[in-house]
Amino acid sequence: MAAFVDVIIPVPLQGLFTYALPVGLQKQAQAGCRVVVPFGNKRSTTGIIVRLHDNPPTDPTVNVKDIMEIVDEEPCILPSQLSLWQWIADYYVCSIGEVFKAAVPAKLRKQAKASIPDKGKGNAKGQASSQNSYTLPLEGEQGYGVLPELSPAQSAALAAIKENWKAHPVCLLHGVTSSGKTEVYIHLIAEAIAQGKQVLYLLPEIVLTSQLTDRLQAVFGDRLGVYHSKFTDVQRSHVWQRQLSDKPFDIIVGVRSSVFLPFQRLGLVIVDEEHEVNFKQQEPAPRYNARNVALIMASRFKALTLLGTATPSFESYYLARTGKYGLVELNERYGQVQLPRIEIVDVKELRRKRLMNGAFSQRLIEEIRLALDTHQQVILFQNRRGYAPQVQCHVCGWVPTCPRCDVPMTMHARSGMMTCHYCGYTVPVPNQCPACENKDLRQHGFGTERVEEDIRKLFPEARIARMDLDTTTTRQAYEQIIHDFANGETDILVGTQMVTKGLDFENVSVVGILSADTMLNQPDFRAYERSFQMMAQVAGRAGRRARQGTVILQTMNKELPLIAQVVANDYGAAYHDQMLERRQFAYPPFTRLVVVYVKHRQLSTVEALAREVTVSLRQLLGTRVLGPDEPPVGRVHNLYIRRIMLKLENRLPISSIKEQLSNLRNQLLAQKPYASATIFFDVDPL
Ligand code: ADP
Ligand code: ZN
Ligand code: ZN
């Protein structure tokens, strides 16, 4: 029997930690079981056993401590999960402890003697159905509801996907908005579970889960489990436990963290809206892309994967075009409704002629009026929340900025506060300029809150709702907004990019894009791709049923080729244009990017460290190292930030480079002046 175990501890330190197994615990120890161990100056912490062995540490001065307790009778983490965690830690250059922390609900991470149900006792089921607020079991355990009958185009797509899967385990479904991709998915899911497989259905955005869950539940009843961060920790640990039991959900619908759930017989992964940036976790580590992790997980299970979207990420489309993925196109809307008509409004000219009514052009107002008169609905998309993105003293030009970050504060009118959208710092809007004491403080720009207020003034009789981060803090809140709009209890829905995603409402005849320019002006090589995707997606919310919808696209840059491509819904042209640039300037998919971030509270320290990182990396990678530079927001939460970008050709040995990155970080942070600095890596940044 093994005398030692290697344990994952939820800390950002590299590697595993070795503990001794007291004789009394040796029988119970298994990989994947939680253990309570002494760690650092904390009395104890909960870790996970990764392996058992008989090798005492090579360094004789190391004092190996004993395991205090083994929490589980049966593993709480499956071997497939442990190995996926290791892959994530290696690929995204972070510690496996950080992956552990992100992967496992806090309740399971902290608790001592636990309520993990033993296999076969069946109580997991009861717990799980109480967590799942959508449960209205339909046909019970054996069967499921009726599958939607597919249109000829959908049937052809379904057949083509299956055909493609014979040659490629990953297939990209490029189907225009409202082509009924979900119906195609439903057929594939039904086939997978009929074969005894499990299905993971990933969505980028929590607000999409409620609509989708209703549609899937109608067919699959209580075989469906939902998993996302707006569920309580207790609810999430129940789903986890149920997935370990002998009656796991056959289908899991969830956002990015559902890739961490235990699966026993995964056979199909669907990544809906695969192009979405939200699949990538930005902060904290692991900075993983759930789409890519899902692809890895699927390949390990030998499961099939379908990536679906109306606007593929250019990377995925490239892989499909070059034969790495299968590619299926679905070019008509369900019911053969035409794609919306997109009308451009030249805001630059209207401003010059003083013909804009705040954020609204006359054409947009007319279309909204028409929609209201004919009992249709309207979606207005503005890519900023809050009231005004900037407040400025009209006399001396003073602008309130966050004291902790280098950004202007956004004004929120309802609360009378200004908030930093980077760190959350919030203070009342001053009633006079602190610099010159003048009272003439003016608001610049339009956030969703102001759009909502202005539209109420223009259409006092209309019922108006707003969907953005501020109005959707709880699950109930966003479900209510979607429910009311779906049931025609709201006429106009104002929102941020949340309203651009795969929502399906039948009565929307008009979509207004208030300003295409905020997206275009991002200093990012993906700005073009993103703008196309966002505009095509939000346009796709219009006219999904009976007749063609109208999109009013307001822009200051009407001459850009991109705008014409959006109007023509010419994804191919947008892709083609961008590929030329990406190839020329060596951006993905022709290279891989890793961005190194350096942070410290002192400007001089961060600059010195960034220089050292750059010099060392240049020795290793030469001209592939760009920077250091200051990001658009150069200080957040009192920490100065510098970044260094690595552009790596696809053929380079990426794992050995990453190992060297990790070593370099450890080596630099071990030096005294940098002890309190942070270095982290963003692999495949989005
Ligand atoms: P997409 O995800 O491609 O944008 P959806 O799957 O949301 O499109 O489908 C658009 C609308 O058309 C939905 O309301 C859906 O219920 C309806 N629809 C699509 N296909 C069918 C079908 N085969 N039978 C009945 N309704 C369908
Ligand atoms: Zn002033
Ligand atoms: Zn701030």
Short mmCIF file of C-alpha atoms in Angstrom, two decimals, residues 215-627:
data_model
loop_
_atom_site.label_atom_id
_atom_site.label_comp_id
_atom_site.label_asym_id
_atom_site.label_seq_id
_atom_site.Cartn_x
_atom_site.Cartn_y
_atom_site.Cartn_z
CA ARG A 215 -37.16 24.47 -25.90
CA LEU A 216 -35.02 21.50 -24.92
CA GLN A 217 -37.11 20.64 -21.90
CA ALA A 218 -40.18 20.34 -24.10
CA VAL A 219 -38.42 17.50 -25.88
CA PHE A 220 -36.11 15.95 -23.31
CA GLY A 221 -37.89 16.61 -20.02
CA ASP A 222 -35.95 15.70 -16.92
CA ARG A 223 -33.03 14.26 -18.82
CA LEU A 224 -31.78 17.80 -19.03
CA GLY A 225 -29.63 19.53 -16.43
CA VAL A 226 -28.68 23.19 -16.38
CA TYR A 227 -25.42 24.52 -14.99
CA HIS A 228 -24.23 28.08 -14.67
CA SER A 229 -22.89 30.64 -12.28
CA LYS A 230 -26.23 32.30 -11.55
CA PHE A 231 -27.21 29.09 -9.81
CA THR A 232 -26.26 28.96 -6.17
CA ASP A 233 -23.20 27.07 -5.18
CA VAL A 234 -25.36 24.46 -3.48
CA GLN A 235 -27.39 23.94 -6.65
CA ARG A 236 -24.24 23.57 -8.66
CA SER A 237 -22.75 21.04 -6.31
CA HIS A 238 -25.96 19.04 -6.61
CA VAL A 239 -25.59 18.90 -10.38
CA TRP A 240 -21.97 17.83 -9.90
CA GLN A 241 -22.99 15.08 -7.49
CA ARG A 242 -25.70 13.87 -9.77
CA GLN A 243 -23.25 13.62 -12.67
CA LEU A 244 -21.18 11.29 -10.50
CA SER A 245 -24.14 9.12 -9.59
CA ASP A 246 -25.51 6.24 -11.64
CA LYS A 247 -28.37 8.46 -12.85
CA PRO A 248 -26.60 11.46 -14.31
CA PHE A 249 -28.36 13.95 -16.56
CA ASP A 250 -28.08 12.85 -20.18
CA ILE A 251 -27.81 16.43 -21.36
CA ILE A 252 -26.09 19.33 -19.68
CA VAL A 253 -26.85 22.83 -20.91
CA GLY A 254 -24.57 25.45 -19.54
CA VAL A 255 -22.08 28.23 -19.92
CA ARG A 256 -18.33 27.85 -19.97
CA SER A 257 -17.84 26.31 -16.51
CA SER A 258 -19.89 23.26 -17.50
CA VAL A 259 -16.83 21.87 -19.27
CA PHE A 260 -15.62 21.09 -15.75
CA LEU A 261 -18.51 18.80 -14.83
CA PRO A 262 -17.88 15.09 -14.52
CA PHE A 263 -19.04 13.18 -17.60
CA GLN A 264 -19.13 9.41 -17.67
CA ARG A 265 -20.04 8.70 -21.30
CA LEU A 266 -19.82 11.91 -23.25
CA GLY A 267 -20.75 11.32 -26.89
CA LEU A 268 -21.67 14.71 -28.30
CA VAL A 269 -20.60 18.29 -27.66
CA ILE A 270 -22.51 21.19 -29.16
CA VAL A 271 -20.96 24.63 -28.96
CA ASP A 272 -23.66 27.10 -29.89
CA GLU A 273 -22.62 30.61 -30.99
CA GLU A 274 -19.10 29.22 -31.13
CA HIS A 275 -17.65 32.60 -32.14
CA GLU A 276 -18.54 34.23 -28.84
CA VAL A 277 -15.85 35.97 -26.84
CA ASN A 278 -17.62 35.00 -23.63
CA PHE A 279 -16.36 31.45 -23.95
CA LYS A 280 -13.01 32.82 -22.89
CA GLN A 281 -12.43 33.45 -19.22
CA GLN A 282 -10.48 36.68 -18.87
CA GLU A 283 -9.93 36.86 -15.14
CA PRO A 284 -8.73 35.12 -13.02
CA ALA A 285 -6.64 32.15 -14.19
CA PRO A 286 -7.25 29.74 -15.77
CA ARG A 287 -7.79 32.04 -18.77
CA TYR A 288 -9.32 29.21 -20.73
CA ASN A 289 -11.52 29.15 -23.78
CA ALA A 290 -14.38 26.77 -23.03
CA ARG A 291 -14.92 26.06 -26.71
CA ASN A 292 -11.34 24.86 -27.04
CA VAL A 293 -11.40 22.94 -23.78
CA ALA A 294 -14.62 21.29 -24.94
CA LEU A 295 -12.91 20.27 -28.17
CA ILE A 296 -10.09 18.65 -26.20
CA MET A 297 -12.50 16.95 -23.84
CA ALA A 298 -14.57 15.65 -26.75
CA SER A 299 -11.53 14.23 -28.49
CA ARG A 300 -10.48 12.42 -25.34
CA PHE A 301 -13.94 10.86 -25.06
CA LYS A 302 -13.92 10.19 -28.81
CA ALA A 303 -17.08 12.26 -28.84
CA LEU A 304 -18.37 14.19 -31.84
CA THR A 305 -18.44 17.97 -31.78
CA LEU A 306 -20.65 20.44 -33.57
CA LEU A 307 -19.74 24.11 -33.59
CA GLY A 308 -22.74 26.18 -34.63
CA THR A 309 -23.15 29.84 -35.51
CA ALA A 310 -24.34 32.28 -38.13
CA THR A 311 -21.02 34.12 -37.92
CA PRO A 312 -18.15 31.68 -37.34
CA SER A 313 -15.01 32.91 -35.67
CA PHE A 314 -12.52 33.42 -38.45
CA GLU A 315 -10.23 30.86 -36.80
CA SER A 316 -12.87 28.13 -36.85
CA TYR A 317 -13.91 28.99 -40.37
CA TYR A 318 -10.30 28.81 -41.47
CA LEU A 319 -9.96 25.35 -39.93
CA ALA A 320 -13.13 24.27 -41.68
CA ARG A 321 -12.05 25.70 -45.02
CA THR A 322 -8.67 24.02 -44.81
CA GLY A 323 -10.17 20.64 -44.07
CA LYS A 324 -9.42 20.29 -40.35
CA TYR A 325 -13.13 20.49 -39.53
CA GLY A 326 -16.14 19.45 -41.53
CA LEU A 327 -18.20 22.36 -42.86
CA VAL A 328 -21.94 22.47 -43.40
CA GLU A 329 -23.79 25.55 -44.59
CA LEU A 330 -27.46 26.24 -43.96
CA ASN A 331 -28.37 29.24 -46.01
CA GLU A 332 -32.09 29.73 -45.61
CA ARG A 333 -34.19 30.86 -42.71
CA TYR A 334 -36.78 28.48 -41.36
CA GLY A 335 -40.07 29.18 -43.12
CA GLN A 336 -38.04 30.83 -45.87
CA VAL A 337 -38.44 34.24 -44.31
CA GLN A 338 -36.00 36.66 -45.88
CA LEU A 339 -33.06 38.02 -43.97
CA PRO A 340 -33.73 41.53 -42.71
CA ARG A 341 -33.29 44.58 -44.88
CA ILE A 342 -30.46 46.70 -43.51
CA GLU A 343 -30.61 50.44 -43.99
CA ILE A 344 -27.61 52.64 -43.32
CA VAL A 345 -27.98 55.98 -41.61
CA ASP A 346 -25.10 58.41 -41.96
CA VAL A 347 -24.78 59.88 -38.51
CA LYS A 348 -21.85 62.08 -39.49
CA GLU A 349 -23.93 63.95 -42.00
CA LEU A 350 -26.99 64.15 -39.75
CA ARG A 351 -24.87 65.55 -36.94
CA ARG A 352 -23.45 68.17 -39.24
CA LYS A 353 -26.95 69.17 -40.26
CA ARG A 354 -28.07 68.97 -36.63
CA LEU A 355 -30.70 66.41 -37.52
CA MET A 356 -29.96 63.82 -34.83
CA ASN A 357 -32.38 63.61 -31.96
CA GLY A 358 -29.89 62.59 -29.27
CA ALA A 359 -28.84 59.08 -30.21
CA PHE A 360 -31.73 58.67 -32.65
CA SER A 361 -32.04 59.43 -36.32
CA GLN A 362 -35.37 60.36 -37.83
CA ARG A 363 -35.41 57.09 -39.80
CA LEU A 364 -35.04 55.05 -36.66
CA ILE A 365 -37.80 56.99 -34.92
CA GLU A 366 -40.10 56.46 -37.91
CA GLU A 367 -39.45 52.74 -37.94
CA ILE A 368 -40.05 52.43 -34.21
CA ARG A 369 -43.31 54.35 -34.64
CA LEU A 370 -44.39 52.04 -37.43
CA ALA A 371 -43.56 48.95 -35.40
CA LEU A 372 -45.53 50.20 -32.40
CA ASP A 373 -48.51 51.13 -34.57
CA THR A 374 -48.60 47.66 -36.05
CA HIS A 375 -48.06 45.90 -32.69
CA GLN A 376 -44.61 44.69 -33.52
CA GLN A 377 -41.60 44.85 -31.24
CA VAL A 378 -38.29 46.70 -31.37
CA ILE A 379 -34.75 45.89 -30.17
CA LEU A 380 -32.31 48.76 -29.70
CA PHE A 381 -28.66 47.87 -29.34
CA GLN A 382 -26.14 50.19 -27.78
CA ASN A 383 -22.79 48.77 -26.79
CA ARG A 384 -22.36 50.70 -23.52
CA ARG A 385 -24.14 50.43 -20.24
CA GLY A 386 -24.79 53.21 -17.79
CA TYR A 387 -26.11 56.67 -18.57
CA ALA A 388 -23.19 58.60 -19.98
CA PRO A 389 -19.75 57.10 -20.66
CA GLN A 390 -18.18 60.44 -19.82
CA VAL A 391 -18.89 63.46 -17.66
CA GLN A 392 -17.01 66.67 -18.37
CA CYS A 393 -16.86 70.18 -16.93
CA HIS A 394 -17.99 72.47 -19.71
CA VAL A 395 -15.78 75.28 -18.46
CA CYS A 396 -12.38 73.78 -17.66
CA GLY A 397 -12.68 70.37 -19.31
CA TRP A 398 -12.20 68.35 -16.11
CA VAL A 399 -13.22 64.70 -16.49
CA PRO A 400 -13.78 62.47 -13.46
CA THR A 401 -11.56 59.43 -13.68
CA CYS A 402 -11.29 56.45 -11.40
CA PRO A 403 -8.67 57.04 -8.70
CA ARG A 404 -7.63 53.39 -8.99
CA CYS A 405 -7.73 52.96 -12.77
CA ASP A 406 -6.80 55.10 -15.75
CA VAL A 407 -10.32 55.38 -17.16
CA PRO A 408 -13.15 57.91 -17.05
CA MET A 409 -16.01 57.03 -14.74
CA THR A 410 -19.38 56.16 -16.26
CA MET A 411 -22.38 58.02 -14.94
CA HIS A 412 -25.41 56.03 -13.81
CA ALA A 413 -28.37 58.36 -13.55
CA ARG A 414 -30.84 56.27 -11.62
CA SER A 415 -28.47 55.80 -8.73
CA GLY A 416 -26.93 59.26 -9.12
CA MET A 417 -23.51 57.65 -9.01
CA MET A 418 -20.44 57.40 -11.18
CA THR A 419 -18.91 53.95 -11.51
CA CYS A 420 -15.63 52.62 -12.82
CA HIS A 421 -16.43 49.74 -15.15
CA TYR A 422 -13.02 48.22 -14.51
CA CYS A 423 -12.90 48.00 -10.73
CA GLY A 424 -16.39 48.93 -9.62
CA TYR A 425 -15.30 52.02 -7.67
CA THR A 426 -18.45 54.13 -7.18
CA VAL A 427 -18.96 57.69 -5.93
CA PRO A 428 -21.79 60.23 -6.19
CA VAL A 429 -21.76 62.53 -9.21
CA PRO A 430 -20.40 65.84 -7.87
CA ASN A 431 -22.74 68.80 -8.12
CA GLN A 432 -19.95 71.10 -9.17
CA CYS A 433 -16.58 70.76 -10.84
CA PRO A 434 -13.93 70.09 -8.17
CA ALA A 435 -11.35 71.90 -10.32
CA CYS A 436 -13.10 75.18 -11.13
CA GLU A 437 -16.26 74.96 -9.00
CA ASN A 438 -18.45 75.56 -12.00
CA LYS A 439 -21.81 73.74 -11.94
CA ASP A 440 -21.96 73.12 -15.68
CA LEU A 441 -21.04 69.43 -15.78
CA ARG A 442 -22.14 67.81 -19.01
CA GLN A 443 -22.73 64.22 -19.96
CA HIS A 444 -21.18 62.90 -23.14
CA GLY A 445 -22.18 59.82 -25.05
CA PHE A 446 -25.08 57.47 -24.64
CA GLY A 447 -25.22 54.43 -22.45
CA THR A 448 -28.19 52.07 -22.42
CA GLU A 449 -29.67 53.83 -19.41
CA ARG A 450 -29.83 57.11 -21.27
CA VAL A 451 -31.15 55.44 -24.42
CA GLU A 452 -33.92 53.98 -22.30
CA GLU A 453 -34.73 57.34 -20.75
CA ASP A 454 -34.75 59.15 -24.09
CA ILE A 455 -36.88 56.55 -25.79
CA ARG A 456 -39.43 56.85 -22.98
CA LYS A 457 -39.68 60.55 -23.71
CA LEU A 458 -40.10 59.91 -27.43
CA PHE A 459 -42.66 57.13 -26.98
CA PRO A 460 -44.37 57.68 -23.63
CA GLU A 461 -47.05 55.11 -24.42
CA ALA A 462 -44.59 52.29 -25.17
CA ARG A 463 -43.63 49.60 -22.68
CA ILE A 464 -39.87 49.62 -22.44
CA ALA A 465 -37.31 47.35 -20.80
CA ARG A 466 -33.57 47.33 -20.61
CA MET A 467 -31.22 44.36 -20.57
CA ASP A 468 -27.62 44.93 -19.54
CA LEU A 469 -25.30 43.96 -16.70
CA ASP A 470 -27.02 46.39 -14.35
CA THR A 471 -30.53 44.98 -14.85
CA THR A 472 -29.64 41.28 -14.89
CA THR A 473 -27.80 40.74 -11.66
CA THR A 474 -30.14 37.93 -10.66
CA ARG A 475 -31.48 34.98 -12.59
CA GLN A 476 -35.04 36.05 -11.86
CA ALA A 477 -34.36 39.49 -13.31
CA TYR A 478 -33.13 38.41 -16.71
CA GLU A 479 -35.68 35.62 -16.97
CA GLN A 480 -38.38 38.19 -16.32
CA ILE A 481 -37.09 40.54 -19.01
CA ILE A 482 -36.95 37.77 -21.59
CA HIS A 483 -40.30 36.35 -20.52
CA ASP A 484 -42.05 39.72 -20.78
CA PHE A 485 -40.57 40.48 -24.16
CA ALA A 486 -41.38 37.01 -25.51
CA ASN A 487 -44.98 37.38 -24.33
CA GLY A 488 -45.46 40.76 -25.91
CA GLU A 489 -45.65 42.54 -22.57
CA THR A 490 -42.77 44.80 -23.59
CA ASP A 491 -42.66 46.77 -26.83
CA ILE A 492 -39.09 47.98 -26.91
CA LEU A 493 -36.06 46.20 -25.51
CA VAL A 494 -32.93 48.32 -25.07
CA GLY A 495 -29.69 46.51 -24.35
CA THR A 496 -25.98 45.93 -24.66
CA GLN A 497 -24.46 43.02 -26.58
CA MET A 498 -26.67 40.78 -24.44
CA VAL A 499 -29.50 41.47 -26.91
CA THR A 500 -27.36 40.63 -29.93
CA LYS A 501 -26.95 36.96 -29.09
CA GLY A 502 -29.04 33.98 -30.10
CA LEU A 503 -32.36 35.15 -28.64
CA ASP A 504 -35.45 34.09 -30.54
CA PHE A 505 -38.50 36.39 -30.47
CA GLU A 506 -41.14 36.08 -33.13
CA ASN A 507 -42.53 39.57 -33.20
CA VAL A 508 -39.50 41.79 -33.62
CA SER A 509 -39.81 43.79 -36.82
CA VAL A 510 -37.22 46.48 -36.17
CA VAL A 511 -33.69 46.39 -34.82
CA GLY A 512 -31.78 49.62 -34.26
CA ILE A 513 -27.98 49.61 -34.05
CA LEU A 514 -27.43 53.00 -32.45
CA SER A 515 -23.74 53.26 -33.10
CA ALA A 516 -21.71 50.81 -35.11
CA ASP A 517 -18.62 52.85 -34.35
CA THR A 518 -17.93 52.01 -30.71
CA MET A 519 -17.18 48.48 -31.83
CA LEU A 520 -15.16 49.43 -34.88
CA ASN A 521 -12.92 51.76 -32.96
CA GLN A 522 -11.51 49.13 -30.62
CA PRO A 523 -7.70 48.93 -30.91
CA ASP A 524 -7.69 45.21 -31.60
CA PHE A 525 -6.93 43.17 -34.67
CA ARG A 526 -10.25 41.42 -34.16
CA ALA A 527 -12.33 44.63 -34.14
CA TYR A 528 -13.43 44.10 -37.73
CA GLU A 529 -14.42 40.50 -37.16
CA ARG A 530 -16.25 41.36 -33.95
CA SER A 531 -18.13 44.25 -35.48
CA PHE A 532 -19.30 42.10 -38.35
CA GLN A 533 -20.41 39.36 -35.99
CA MET A 534 -22.20 41.66 -33.62
CA MET A 535 -24.05 43.55 -36.32
CA ALA A 536 -25.00 40.42 -38.24
CA GLN A 537 -26.17 38.79 -35.01
CA VAL A 538 -28.27 41.67 -33.78
CA ALA A 539 -29.73 42.13 -37.24
CA GLY A 540 -30.62 38.47 -37.11
CA ARG A 541 -33.04 39.13 -34.25
CA ALA A 542 -35.37 40.92 -36.67
CA GLY A 543 -38.12 39.38 -38.80
CA ARG A 544 -37.67 35.82 -37.65
CA ARG A 545 -41.18 34.63 -38.45
CA ALA A 546 -43.80 36.03 -40.68
CA ARG A 547 -42.18 38.79 -42.69
CA GLN A 548 -38.91 40.45 -43.43
CA GLY A 549 -37.54 42.67 -40.68
CA THR A 550 -35.82 46.03 -40.88
CA VAL A 551 -32.50 47.02 -39.37
CA ILE A 552 -31.50 50.65 -39.00
CA LEU A 553 -27.71 50.79 -38.78
CA GLN A 554 -26.43 54.16 -37.59
CA THR A 555 -22.76 54.85 -38.26
CA MET A 556 -20.20 57.59 -38.65
CA ASN A 557 -18.21 55.40 -41.09
CA LYS A 558 -20.65 54.48 -43.78
CA GLU A 559 -17.95 54.23 -46.43
CA LEU A 560 -16.17 51.30 -44.72
CA PRO A 561 -16.28 48.07 -46.75
CA LEU A 562 -17.36 46.30 -43.58
CA ILE A 563 -20.64 48.20 -43.52
CA ALA A 564 -21.45 47.10 -47.06
CA GLN A 565 -20.59 43.52 -46.10
CA VAL A 566 -22.96 43.65 -43.15
CA VAL A 567 -25.73 45.05 -45.37
CA ALA A 568 -25.22 42.26 -47.90
CA ASN A 569 -24.75 39.71 -45.08
CA ASP A 570 -21.61 38.76 -46.96
CA TYR A 571 -19.72 36.78 -44.36
CA GLY A 572 -17.45 35.37 -47.04
CA ALA A 573 -16.23 38.79 -48.14
CA ALA A 574 -15.58 39.92 -44.58
CA TYR A 575 -13.63 36.73 -43.94
CA HIS A 576 -11.67 37.00 -47.14
CA ASP A 577 -10.64 40.63 -46.51
CA GLN A 578 -9.50 39.87 -43.01
CA MET A 579 -7.55 36.77 -43.94
CA LEU A 580 -5.40 38.87 -46.27
CA GLU A 581 -4.56 41.23 -43.44
CA ARG A 582 -4.04 38.54 -40.89
CA ARG A 583 -1.66 36.71 -43.14
CA GLN A 584 0.25 39.86 -43.95
CA PHE A 585 0.59 40.93 -40.33
CA ALA A 586 1.02 37.42 -38.94
CA TYR A 587 -2.06 37.22 -36.76
CA PRO A 588 -4.17 34.15 -35.95
CA PRO A 589 -5.02 31.77 -37.52
CA PHE A 590 -1.57 32.10 -39.12
CA THR A 591 0.16 32.42 -35.76
CA ARG A 592 -0.67 31.83 -32.13
CA LEU A 593 -0.60 34.66 -29.67
CA VAL A 594 0.49 34.67 -26.06
CA VAL A 595 0.29 37.95 -24.17
CA VAL A 596 2.44 38.36 -21.10
CA TYR A 597 1.00 40.73 -18.50
CA VAL A 598 3.09 42.38 -15.84
CA LYS A 599 1.49 44.21 -12.93
CA HIS A 600 2.75 46.14 -9.96
CA ARG A 601 1.67 49.07 -7.85
CA GLN A 602 4.72 51.09 -8.76
CA LEU A 603 5.18 52.40 -12.25
CA SER A 604 8.98 52.19 -12.15
CA THR A 605 8.88 48.57 -10.99
CA VAL A 606 6.41 47.49 -13.61
CA GLU A 607 8.45 49.15 -16.32
CA ALA A 608 11.71 47.60 -15.17
CA LEU A 609 10.18 44.15 -14.88
CA ALA A 610 8.48 44.42 -18.27
CA ARG A 611 11.84 45.34 -19.80
CA GLU A 612 13.52 42.36 -18.18
CA VAL A 613 10.81 40.01 -19.37
CA THR A 614 11.14 41.39 -22.88
CA VAL A 615 14.92 41.09 -22.96
CA SER A 616 14.83 37.49 -21.75
CA LEU A 617 12.10 36.56 -24.18
CA ARG A 618 13.96 38.16 -27.08
CA GLN A 619 16.93 35.92 -26.37
CA LEU A 620 14.59 33.00 -26.71
CA LEU A 621 12.24 34.12 -29.45
CA GLY A 622 13.86 37.06 -31.21
CA THR A 623 11.57 39.29 -33.25
CA ARG A 624 8.53 37.29 -32.33
CA VAL A 625 8.45 39.37 -29.17
CA LEU A 626 6.56 42.68 -29.45
CA GLY A 627 6.49 45.33 -26.78
#
